[in-house]
PDB file of C-alpha atoms and ligand atoms in Angstrom:
ATOM      1  CA  UNK A1074      52.860 105.756  73.047  1.00 48.00           C
ATOM      2  CA  UNK A1075      55.918 105.806  73.947  1.00 50.00           C
ATOM      3  CA  UNK A1076      59.113 107.848  72.820  1.00 55.00           C
ATOM      4  CA  UNK A1077      61.877 105.604  70.967  1.00 61.00           C
ATOM      5  CA  UNK A1078      64.917 105.981  72.675  1.00 61.00           C
ATOM      6  CA  UNK A1079      67.904 106.419  70.584  1.00 62.00           C
ATOM      7  CA  UNK A1080      70.186 103.494  70.184  1.00 63.00           C
ATOM      8  CA  UNK A1081      73.557 104.737  72.259  1.00 66.00           C
ATOM      9  CA  UNK A1082      75.935 102.710  71.972  1.00 69.00           C
ATOM     10  CA  UNK A1083      78.648 102.349  73.332  1.00 68.00           C
ATOM     11  CA  UNK A1084      82.567 102.050  71.347  1.00 66.00           C
ATOM     12  CA  UNK A1085      84.270  98.938  72.419  1.00 66.00           C
ATOM     13  CA  UNK A1086      86.492  99.549  75.275  1.00 69.00           C
ATOM     14  CA  UNK A1087      90.152  99.185  74.061  1.00 73.00           C
ATOM     15  CA  UNK A1088      91.788  96.169  74.694  1.00 93.00           C
ATOM     16  CA  UNK A1089      94.548  96.312  77.093  1.00 97.00           C
ATOM     17  CA  UNK A1090      97.153  93.863  78.847  1.00 98.00           C
ATOM     18  CA  UNK A1091      96.751  93.121  82.078  1.00 98.00           C
ATOM     19  CA  UNK A1092     100.113  92.529  82.702  1.00 98.00           C
ATOM     20  CA  UNK A1093     103.380  94.000  80.426  1.00 98.00           C
ATOM     21  CA  UNK A1094     106.152  92.485  80.411  1.00 99.00           C
ATOM     22  CA  UNK A1095     109.542  94.907  78.966  1.00 99.00           C
ATOM     23  CA  UNK A1096     112.665  93.328  77.614  1.00 99.00           C
ATOM     24  CA  UNK A1097     114.792  96.994  78.278  1.00 98.00           C
ATOM     25  CA  UNK A1098     117.164  96.989  75.816  1.00 98.00           C
ATOM     26  CA  UNK A1099     119.847  98.827  74.203  1.00 98.00           C
ATOM     27  CA  UNK A1100     120.815 101.313  76.568  1.00 98.00           C
ATOM     28  CA  UNK A1101     124.996 100.874  75.914  1.00 98.00           C
ATOM     29  CA  UNK A1102     123.989 101.470  71.873  1.00 98.00           C
ATOM     30  CA  UNK A1103     122.131 104.397  72.631  1.00 98.00           C
ATOM     31  CA  UNK A1104     125.106 106.261  74.726  1.00 98.00           C
ATOM     32  CA  UNK A1105     127.296 104.739  72.097  1.00 98.00           C
ATOM     33  CA  UNK A1106     125.604 106.894  69.194  1.00 98.00           C
ATOM     34  CA  UNK A1107     125.663 110.111  71.433  1.00 98.00           C
ATOM     35  CA  UNK A1108     129.398 109.237  72.297  1.00 98.00           C
ATOM     36  CA  UNK A1109     128.496 108.842  75.916  1.00 98.00           C
ATOM     37  CA  UNK A1110     129.992 106.165  78.340  1.00 97.00           C
ATOM     38  CA  UNK A1111     127.416 103.419  79.189  1.00 97.00           C
ATOM     39  CA  UNK A1112     126.151 104.482  82.639  1.00 97.00           C
ATOM     40  CA  UNK A1113     124.356 107.525  80.740  1.00 98.00           C
ATOM     41  CA  UNK A1114     122.790 105.039  79.179  1.00 98.00           C
ATOM     42  CA  UNK A1115     121.183 103.342  82.026  1.00 98.00           C
ATOM     43  CA  UNK A1116     120.711 106.997  83.539  1.00 98.00           C
ATOM     44  CA  UNK A1117     118.319 107.536  80.424  1.00 98.00           C
ATOM     45  CA  UNK A1118     116.644 104.407  80.680  1.00 98.00           C
ATOM     46  CA  UNK A1119     115.937 104.722  83.972  1.00 98.00           C
ATOM     47  CA  UNK A1120     113.752 107.947  82.708  1.00 98.00           C
ATOM     48  CA  UNK A1121     111.806 105.501  80.008  1.00 98.00           C
ATOM     49  CA  UNK A1122     110.863 103.588  83.386  1.00 98.00           C
ATOM     50  CA  UNK A1123     109.461 106.313  84.834  1.00 97.00           C
ATOM     51  CA  UNK A1124     107.095 107.186  81.950  1.00 97.00           C
ATOM     52  CA  UNK A1125     106.560 103.537  81.299  1.00 98.00           C
ATOM     53  CA  UNK A1126     105.014 103.657  85.141  1.00 97.00           C
ATOM     54  CA  UNK A1127     102.643 106.679  83.952  1.00 97.00           C
ATOM     55  CA  UNK A1128     101.801 105.787  81.030  1.00 98.00           C
ATOM     56  CA  UNK A1129     100.285 102.403  82.261  1.00 98.00           C
ATOM     57  CA  UNK A1130      98.653 103.865  85.099  1.00 97.00           C
ATOM     58  CA  UNK A1131      97.279 105.909  82.534  1.00 97.00           C
ATOM     59  CA  UNK A1132      96.265 103.273  80.369  1.00 98.00           C
ATOM     60  CA  UNK A1133      94.866 101.086  82.857  1.00 97.00           C
ATOM     61  CA  UNK A1134      97.468  98.462  82.405  1.00 98.00           C
ATOM     62  CA  UNK A1135      97.645  96.759  85.847  1.00 98.00           C
ATOM     63  CA  UNK A1136     100.903  95.253  86.254  1.00 98.00           C
ATOM     64  CA  UNK A1137     104.370  96.092  84.572  1.00 98.00           C
ATOM     65  CA  UNK A1138     107.525  94.283  84.884  1.00 99.00           C
ATOM     66  CA  UNK A1139     111.060  95.509  83.922  1.00 99.00           C
ATOM     67  CA  UNK A1140     113.943  93.519  82.602  1.00 99.00           C
ATOM     68  CA  UNK A1141     116.468  95.357  85.098  1.00 98.00           C
ATOM     69  CA  UNK A1142     118.856  93.449  85.663  1.00 98.00           C
ATOM     70  CA  UNK A1143     119.468  90.079  84.720  1.00 99.00           C
ATOM     71  CA  UNK A1144     121.510  86.943  85.946  1.00 98.00           C
ATOM     72  CA  UNK A1145     123.590  87.114  83.578  1.00 98.00           C
ATOM     73  CA  UNK A1146     124.430  90.473  83.472  1.00 98.00           C
ATOM     74  CA  UNK A1147     126.535  90.066  86.882  1.00 98.00           C
ATOM     75  CA  UNK A1148     129.180  88.678  84.224  1.00 98.00           C
ATOM     76  CA  UNK A1149     129.628  92.674  83.004  1.00 98.00           C
ATOM     77  CA  UNK A1150     133.156  94.620  83.642  1.00 97.00           C
ATOM     78  CA  UNK A1151     132.267  95.111  87.444  1.00 98.00           C
ATOM     79  CA  UNK A1152     132.542  99.537  86.729  1.00 97.00           C
ATOM     80  CA  UNK A1153     128.987  98.658  84.787  1.00 98.00           C
ATOM     81  CA  UNK A1154     127.829  96.676  87.417  1.00 98.00           C
ATOM     82  CA  UNK A1155     128.456  98.680  90.438  1.00 98.00           C
ATOM     83  CA  UNK A1156     127.300 102.087  87.905  1.00 98.00           C
ATOM     84  CA  UNK A1157     123.980 100.086  87.715  1.00 98.00           C
ATOM     85  CA  UNK A1158     123.144  98.711  91.294  1.00 98.00           C
ATOM     86  CA  UNK A1159     124.266 102.436  92.338  1.00 98.00           C
ATOM     87  CA  UNK A1160     121.269 103.994  89.698  1.00 98.00           C
ATOM     88  CA  UNK A1161     118.877 101.563  91.769  1.00 98.00           C
ATOM     89  CA  UNK A1162     119.840 102.862  94.530  1.00 98.00           C
ATOM     90  CA  UNK A1163     119.380 106.634  92.987  1.00 98.00           C
ATOM     91  CA  UNK A1164     116.286 105.103  91.338  1.00 98.00           C
ATOM     92  CA  UNK A1165     114.556 103.258  94.345  1.00 98.00           C
ATOM     93  CA  UNK A1166     114.610 106.925  96.329  1.00 97.00           C
ATOM     94  CA  UNK A1167     113.978 109.503  93.412  1.00 96.00           C
ATOM     95  CA  UNK A1168     110.994 106.923  92.250  1.00 96.00           C
ATOM     96  CA  UNK A1169     109.413 106.663  95.794  1.00 97.00           C
ATOM     97  CA  UNK A1170     107.060 109.747  95.412  1.00 96.00           C
ATOM     98  CA  UNK A1171     106.177 108.780  92.263  1.00 94.00           C
ATOM     99  CA  UNK A1172     105.179 105.259  93.141  1.00 97.00           C
ATOM    100  CA  UNK A1173     102.829 107.272  95.553  1.00 98.00           C
ATOM    101  CA  UNK A1174     101.385 109.086  93.132  1.00 96.00           C
ATOM    102  CA  UNK A1175     100.231 107.227  90.742  1.00 96.00           C
ATOM    103  CA  UNK A1176      99.056 104.425  93.686  1.00 97.00           C
ATOM    104  CA  UNK A1177     101.603 102.106  92.291  1.00 98.00           C
ATOM    105  CA  UNK A1178     103.273  98.873  94.769  1.00 98.00           C
ATOM    106  CA  UNK A1179     107.100  98.100  94.083  1.00 98.00           C
ATOM    107  CA  UNK A1180     107.447  94.715  93.832  1.00 98.00           C
ATOM    108  CA  UNK A1181     110.750  92.840  92.907  1.00 98.00           C
ATOM    109  CA  UNK A1182     111.200  88.954  91.194  1.00 99.00           C
ATOM    110  CA  UNK A1183     115.062  87.486  91.456  1.00 98.00           C
ATOM    111  CA  UNK A1184     117.916  86.182  93.443  1.00 98.00           C
ATOM    112  CA  UNK A1185     117.617  89.237  95.754  1.00 98.00           C
ATOM    113  CA  UNK A1186     120.027  88.324  97.819  1.00 98.00           C
ATOM    114  CA  UNK A1187     122.317  88.918  95.104  1.00 98.00           C
ATOM    115  CA  UNK A1188     122.084  92.583  95.666  1.00 98.00           C
ATOM    116  CA  UNK A1189     124.333  94.674  97.907  1.00 98.00           C
ATOM    117  CA  UNK A1190     122.625  94.864 100.950  1.00 98.00           C
ATOM    118  CA  UNK A1191     122.288  98.700 100.827  1.00 98.00           C
ATOM    119  CA  UNK A1192     120.079  98.278  97.316  1.00 98.00           C
ATOM    120  CA  UNK A1193     117.821  95.642  99.080  1.00 98.00           C
ATOM    121  CA  UNK A1194     117.787  97.651 101.891  1.00 98.00           C
ATOM    122  CA  UNK A1195     116.224 100.626  99.923  1.00 98.00           C
ATOM    123  CA  UNK A1196     114.349  98.499  97.672  1.00 98.00           C
ATOM    124  CA  UNK A1197     112.743  96.260 100.503  1.00 98.00           C
ATOM    125  CA  UNK A1198     111.694 100.074 102.384  1.00 98.00           C
ATOM    126  CA  UNK A1199     110.190 101.708  99.029  1.00 98.00           C
ATOM    127  CA  UNK A1200     108.229  97.448  98.388  1.00 98.00           C
ATOM    128  CA  UNK A1201     106.614  98.335 102.496  1.00 98.00           C
ATOM    129  CA  UNK A1202     105.856 101.918 101.627  1.00 98.00           C
ATOM    130  CA  UNK A1203     103.526 101.104  98.810  1.00 98.00           C
ATOM    131  CA  UNK A1204     102.361  98.150  99.698  1.00 98.00           C
ATOM    132  CA  UNK A1205      99.152  98.502 100.508  1.00 98.00           C
ATOM    133  CA  UNK A1206      98.292  99.571  96.813  1.00 98.00           C
ATOM    134  CA  UNK A1207      96.243  97.495  94.573  1.00 95.00           C
ATOM    135  CA  UNK A1208      95.437  98.725  91.158  1.00 92.00           C
ATOM    136  CA  UNK A1209      98.786  99.736  89.942  1.00 97.00           C
ATOM    137  CA  UNK A1210     102.237  97.141  90.587  1.00 98.00           C
ATOM    138  CA  UNK A1211     105.265  97.656  89.163  1.00 98.00           C
ATOM    139  CA  UNK A1212     107.690  94.795  89.357  1.00 98.00           C
ATOM    140  CA  UNK A1213     111.387  94.859  89.000  1.00 99.00           C
ATOM    141  CA  UNK A1214     113.331  91.855  87.871  1.00 99.00           C
ATOM    142  CA  UNK A1215     116.404  91.882  89.730  1.00 99.00           C
ATOM    143  CA  UNK A1216     119.174  89.488  89.669  1.00 99.00           C
ATOM    144  CA  UNK A1217     116.612  87.687  87.569  1.00 99.00           C
ATOM    145  CA  UNK A1218     117.279  84.404  85.441  1.00 99.00           C
ATOM    146  CA  UNK A1219     113.795  82.188  84.263  1.00 99.00           C
ATOM    147  CA  UNK A1220     115.563  79.672  84.692  1.00 98.00           C
ATOM    148  CA  UNK A1221     116.930  80.143  88.477  1.00 98.00           C
ATOM    149  CA  UNK A1222     113.484  80.598  88.696  1.00 99.00           C
ATOM    150  CA  UNK A1223     112.364  77.125  87.651  1.00 98.00           C
ATOM    151  CA  UNK A1224     115.105  75.757  89.563  1.00 98.00           C
ATOM    152  CA  UNK A1225     114.664  77.376  92.237  1.00 98.00           C
ATOM    153  CA  UNK A1226     111.007  76.734  92.334  1.00 98.00           C
ATOM    154  CA  UNK A1227     111.639  72.223  91.730  1.00 98.00           C
ATOM    155  CA  UNK A1228     114.681  72.631  94.648  1.00 98.00           C
ATOM    156  CA  UNK A1229     111.738  73.705  96.604  1.00 98.00           C
ATOM    157  CA  UNK A1230     108.495  71.238  95.569  1.00 98.00           C
ATOM    158  CA  UNK A1231     111.699  68.264  95.692  1.00 98.00           C
ATOM    159  CA  UNK A1232     112.314  69.611  99.603  1.00 98.00           C
ATOM    160  CA  UNK A1233     108.335  69.114 100.499  1.00 98.00           C
ATOM    161  CA  UNK A1234     107.940  66.331  98.628  1.00 98.00           C
ATOM    162  CA  UNK A1235     110.645  64.567 100.943  1.00 98.00           C
ATOM    163  CA  UNK A1236     109.414  66.197 103.553  1.00 98.00           C
ATOM    164  CA  UNK A1237     106.224  64.469 103.112  1.00 98.00           C
ATOM    165  CA  UNK A1238     103.994  67.865 102.448  1.00 98.00           C
ATOM    166  CA  UNK A1239     103.098  67.011  98.900  1.00 98.00           C
ATOM    167  CA  UNK A1240     102.596  64.306  96.595  1.00 98.00           C
ATOM    168  CA  UNK A1241     105.167  64.081  93.634  1.00 98.00           C
ATOM    169  CA  UNK A1242     102.211  62.225  91.562  1.00 98.00           C
ATOM    170  CA  UNK A1243     100.022  65.474  91.989  1.00 98.00           C
ATOM    171  CA  UNK A1244     103.040  67.628  90.680  1.00 98.00           C
ATOM    172  CA  UNK A1245     101.294  69.862  87.889  1.00 98.00           C
ATOM    173  CA  UNK A1246     101.698  73.487  86.269  1.00 98.00           C
ATOM    174  CA  UNK A1247      99.641  74.760  89.131  1.00 98.00           C
ATOM    175  CA  UNK A1248     102.336  73.432  91.331  1.00 98.00           C
ATOM    176  CA  UNK A1249     105.211  74.595  89.439  1.00 98.00           C
ATOM    177  CA  UNK A1250     103.573  78.387  89.116  1.00 98.00           C
ATOM    178  CA  UNK A1251     102.816  78.246  93.359  1.00 98.00           C
ATOM    179  CA  UNK A1252     106.212  77.367  93.526  1.00 98.00           C
ATOM    180  CA  UNK A1253     107.102  80.756  91.403  1.00 98.00           C
ATOM    181  CA  UNK A1254     108.844  84.056  92.391  1.00 98.00           C
ATOM    182  CA  UNK A1255     105.496  85.974  92.214  1.00 98.00           C
ATOM    183  CA  UNK A1256     102.628  83.601  92.217  1.00 98.00           C
ATOM    184  CA  UNK A1257     100.013  85.253  92.868  1.00 98.00           C
ATOM    185  CA  UNK A1258     100.294  87.700  89.076  1.00 98.00           C
ATOM    186  CA  UNK A1259      98.323  86.426  86.293  1.00 98.00           C
ATOM    187  CA  UNK A1260     101.183  85.331  83.205  1.00 98.00           C
ATOM    188  CA  UNK A1261     101.978  88.432  80.757  1.00 98.00           C
ATOM    189  CA  UNK A1262      99.472  89.227  78.525  1.00 98.00           C
ATOM    190  CA  UNK A1263     102.232  91.472  76.269  1.00 98.00           C
ATOM    191  CA  UNK A1264     106.290  90.965  76.134  1.00 98.00           C
ATOM    192  CA  UNK A1265     108.348  94.015  74.803  1.00 99.00           C
ATOM    193  CA  UNK A1266     111.515  93.931  73.552  1.00 99.00           C
ATOM    194  CA  UNK A1267     113.712  97.040  72.743  1.00 98.00           C
ATOM    195  CA  UNK A1268     116.822  97.350  70.328  1.00 98.00           C
ATOM    196  CA  UNK A1269     115.601  94.913  67.903  1.00 98.00           C
ATOM    197  CA  UNK A1270     117.222  91.744  69.458  1.00 98.00           C
ATOM    198  CA  UNK A1271     115.239  88.418  68.116  1.00 98.00           C
ATOM    199  CA  UNK A1272     115.592  86.592  71.593  1.00 98.00           C
ATOM    200  CA  UNK A1273     114.168  86.247  75.351  1.00 98.00           C
ATOM    201  CA  UNK A1274     117.446  86.484  77.302  1.00 98.00           C
ATOM    202  CA  UNK A1275     116.139  84.093  80.351  1.00 98.00           C
ATOM    203  CA  UNK A1276     113.165  86.427  81.254  1.00 99.00           C
ATOM    204  CA  UNK A1277     109.948  85.141  82.459  1.00 98.00           C
ATOM    205  CA  UNK A1278     110.486  81.424  80.604  1.00 98.00           C
ATOM    206  CA  UNK A1279     107.641  79.592  82.373  1.00 98.00           C
ATOM    207  CA  UNK A1280     105.141  82.837  82.264  1.00 98.00           C
ATOM    208  CA  UNK A1281     105.659  83.876  78.306  1.00 98.00           C
ATOM    209  CA  UNK A1282     104.097  80.696  77.010  1.00 98.00           C
ATOM    210  CA  UNK A1283     101.167  82.637  75.826  1.00 97.00           C
ATOM    211  CA  UNK A1284     102.139  85.848  75.924  1.00 98.00           C
ATOM    212  CA  UNK A1285     101.876  88.139  72.242  1.00 98.00           C
ATOM    213  CA  UNK A1286     105.937  89.602  71.645  1.00 98.00           C
ATOM    214  CA  UNK A1287     106.106  92.834  70.287  1.00 98.00           C
ATOM    215  CA  UNK A1288     109.900  93.764  68.615  1.00 98.00           C
ATOM    216  CA  UNK A1289     110.768  97.213  67.775  1.00 98.00           C
ATOM    217  CA  UNK A1290     114.503  98.612  66.806  1.00 98.00           C
ATOM    218  CA  UNK A1291     113.777 101.424  69.385  1.00 98.00           C
ATOM    219  CA  UNK A1292     116.872 101.632  71.733  1.00 98.00           C
ATOM    220  CA  UNK A1293     115.144 101.631  75.567  1.00 98.00           C
ATOM    221  CA  UNK A1294     116.400 105.216  76.589  1.00 98.00           C
ATOM    222  CA  UNK A1295     114.500 106.603  73.497  1.00 98.00           C
ATOM    223  CA  UNK A1296     110.771 104.395  74.382  1.00 98.00           C
ATOM    224  CA  UNK A1297     108.693 106.836  75.978  1.00 98.00           C
ATOM    225  CA  UNK A1298     105.173 107.343  75.998  1.00 98.00           C
ATOM    226  CA  UNK A1299     103.781 107.300  72.256  1.00 98.00           C
ATOM    227  CA  UNK A1300     106.251 104.309  71.619  1.00 98.00           C
ATOM    228  CA  UNK A1301     104.405 102.305  74.966  1.00 98.00           C
ATOM    229  CA  UNK A1302     100.802 103.596  73.205  1.00 98.00           C
ATOM    230  CA  UNK A1303     101.870 102.109  69.926  1.00 98.00           C
ATOM    231  CA  UNK A1304     103.049  98.352  71.091  1.00 98.00           C
ATOM    232  CA  UNK A1305      99.169  98.464  73.530  1.00 98.00           C
ATOM    233  CA  UNK A1306      97.586  99.201  70.294  1.00 98.00           C
ATOM    234  CA  UNK A1307      99.132  96.810  68.493  1.00 98.00           C
ATOM    235  CA  UNK A1308      98.443  94.579  70.594  1.00 98.00           C
ATOM    236  CA  UNK A1309      94.389  95.405  70.674  1.00 97.00           C
ATOM    237  CA  UNK A1310      94.588  94.486  67.147  1.00 96.00           C
ATOM    238  CA  UNK A1311      95.925  91.052  67.590  1.00 96.00           C
ATOM    239  CA  UNK A1312      93.967  87.347  67.680  1.00 95.00           C
ATOM    240  CA  UNK A1313      95.068  85.512  70.827  1.00 95.00           C
ATOM    241  CA  UNK A1314      94.201  82.119  70.186  1.00 94.00           C
ATOM    242  CA  UNK A1315      95.708  79.746  72.933  1.00 95.00           C
ATOM    243  CA  UNK A1316      95.150  77.053  70.854  1.00 95.00           C
ATOM    244  CA  UNK A1317      91.948  76.916  69.470  1.00 95.00           C
ATOM    245  CA  UNK A1318      90.860  76.747  65.996  1.00 92.00           C
ATOM    246  CA  UNK A1319      89.111  79.907  65.507  1.00 79.00           C
TER     247      UNK A1319
HETATM  248  C1  IPE B 558     120.166  97.145  79.542  1.00 67.36           C
HETATM  249  O1  IPE B 558     120.679  97.910  78.439  1.00 67.36           O
HETATM  250  C2  IPE B 558     120.261  96.837  80.569  1.00 67.36           C
HETATM  251  C3  IPE B 558     120.639  95.823  80.911  1.00 67.36           C
HETATM  252  C4  IPE B 558     121.230  95.078  80.675  1.00 67.36           C
HETATM  253  C5  IPE B 558     121.245  96.424  82.507  1.00 67.36           C
HETATM  254  P1  IPE B 558     122.171  96.762  77.464  1.00 67.36           P
HETATM  255  O2  IPE B 558     122.863  97.538  78.475  1.00 67.36           O
HETATM  256  O3  IPE B 558     121.961  96.110  77.451  1.00 67.36           O
HETATM  257  O4  IPE B 558     122.174  97.914  76.414  1.00 67.36           O
HETATM  258  P2  IPE B 558     123.188  97.450  74.824  1.00 67.36           P
HETATM  259  O5  IPE B 558     122.277  95.947  74.704  1.00 67.36           O
HETATM  260  O6  IPE B 558     124.171  96.788  74.889  1.00 67.36           O
HETATM  261  O7  IPE B 558     123.204  98.376  74.157  1.00 67.36           O
HETATM  262  C1  IPE B 559     118.593  91.558  78.524  1.00 67.36           C
HETATM  263  O1  IPE B 559     119.702  92.320  78.110  1.00 67.36           O
HETATM  264  C2  IPE B 559     118.187  91.888  80.223  1.00 67.36           C
HETATM  265  C3  IPE B 559     117.613  93.042  80.756  1.00 67.36           C
HETATM  266  C4  IPE B 559     117.379  93.789  80.010  1.00 67.36           C
HETATM  267  C5  IPE B 559     118.318  93.514  82.313  1.00 67.36           C
HETATM  268  P1  IPE B 559     120.452  92.066  77.777  1.00 67.36           P
HETATM  269  O2  IPE B 559     121.584  93.219  76.727  1.00 67.36           O
HETATM  270  O3  IPE B 559     121.743  91.390  78.707  1.00 67.36           O
HETATM  271  O4  IPE B 559     120.773  90.626  76.808  1.00 67.36           O
HETATM  272  P2  IPE B 559     121.497  89.786  75.625  1.00 67.36           P
HETATM  273  O5  IPE B 559     122.954  89.656  76.159  1.00 67.36           O
HETATM  274  O6  IPE B 559     121.795  91.054  74.405  1.00 67.36           O
HETATM  275  O7  IPE B 559     120.882  88.323  75.303  1.00 67.36           O
HETATM  276 MG1   MG B 560     121.702  94.529  75.945  1.00 67.36          MG
END
């Protein structure tokens, strides 16, 4: 007679997004609440990015895309733009070790040629130094605009069609996808926006077609591990249907 083995059942693994995208908003409002200049809000916001990188690694989220600077943000006062570019440069220098420690590859999407040369140099250096990491990915959206990205893809597709490299009748969704800034990265599963604004602000327009949306009133500098875990837990309870009826 065989002895009955107790049936042990593993609890189901919590559902985490493969790709999390974040509209990091509210640095200015945070600073105002504290009676500080806006730049202090951006500095505190940079700390939240560091926390988000670590938390994503801990939770097993493979891709984290953060909206750090939009094409529209160039129209802000020069002093603020300069401060943001300077902060970005410092962030890249300071966080390089953090990326290595967490085995995270840095990438960037956007019209990177708009960035000051010194920022571009730092960005390229850190992207190159981390390009061998595969499991974790941090994607910085810099001088990024969803419409700009789609227009650039359309331009490239048109150029190829004109050169006879591509049949215009065969242009489909995957053709467009493969001409975006980072065609190998899966679409975001979860999009978080901090500070309560119910809008997309030109972020990843093509890629978020079926992303789950999560908006919180918490300002970005206050959005830390606990808040991120809460958002991911809510994502785990969502039922994604992708247009199906069940
Ligand atoms: C987000 O914070 C950071 C960037 C857009 C660079 P904001 O600077 O937009 O902060 P609020 O929205 O004015 O509070
Ligand atoms: C979106 O925030 C851009 C970034 C987070 C970088 P904004 O503050 O620029 O967006 P709006 O102006 O509120 O739409
Ligand atoms: Mg804002």
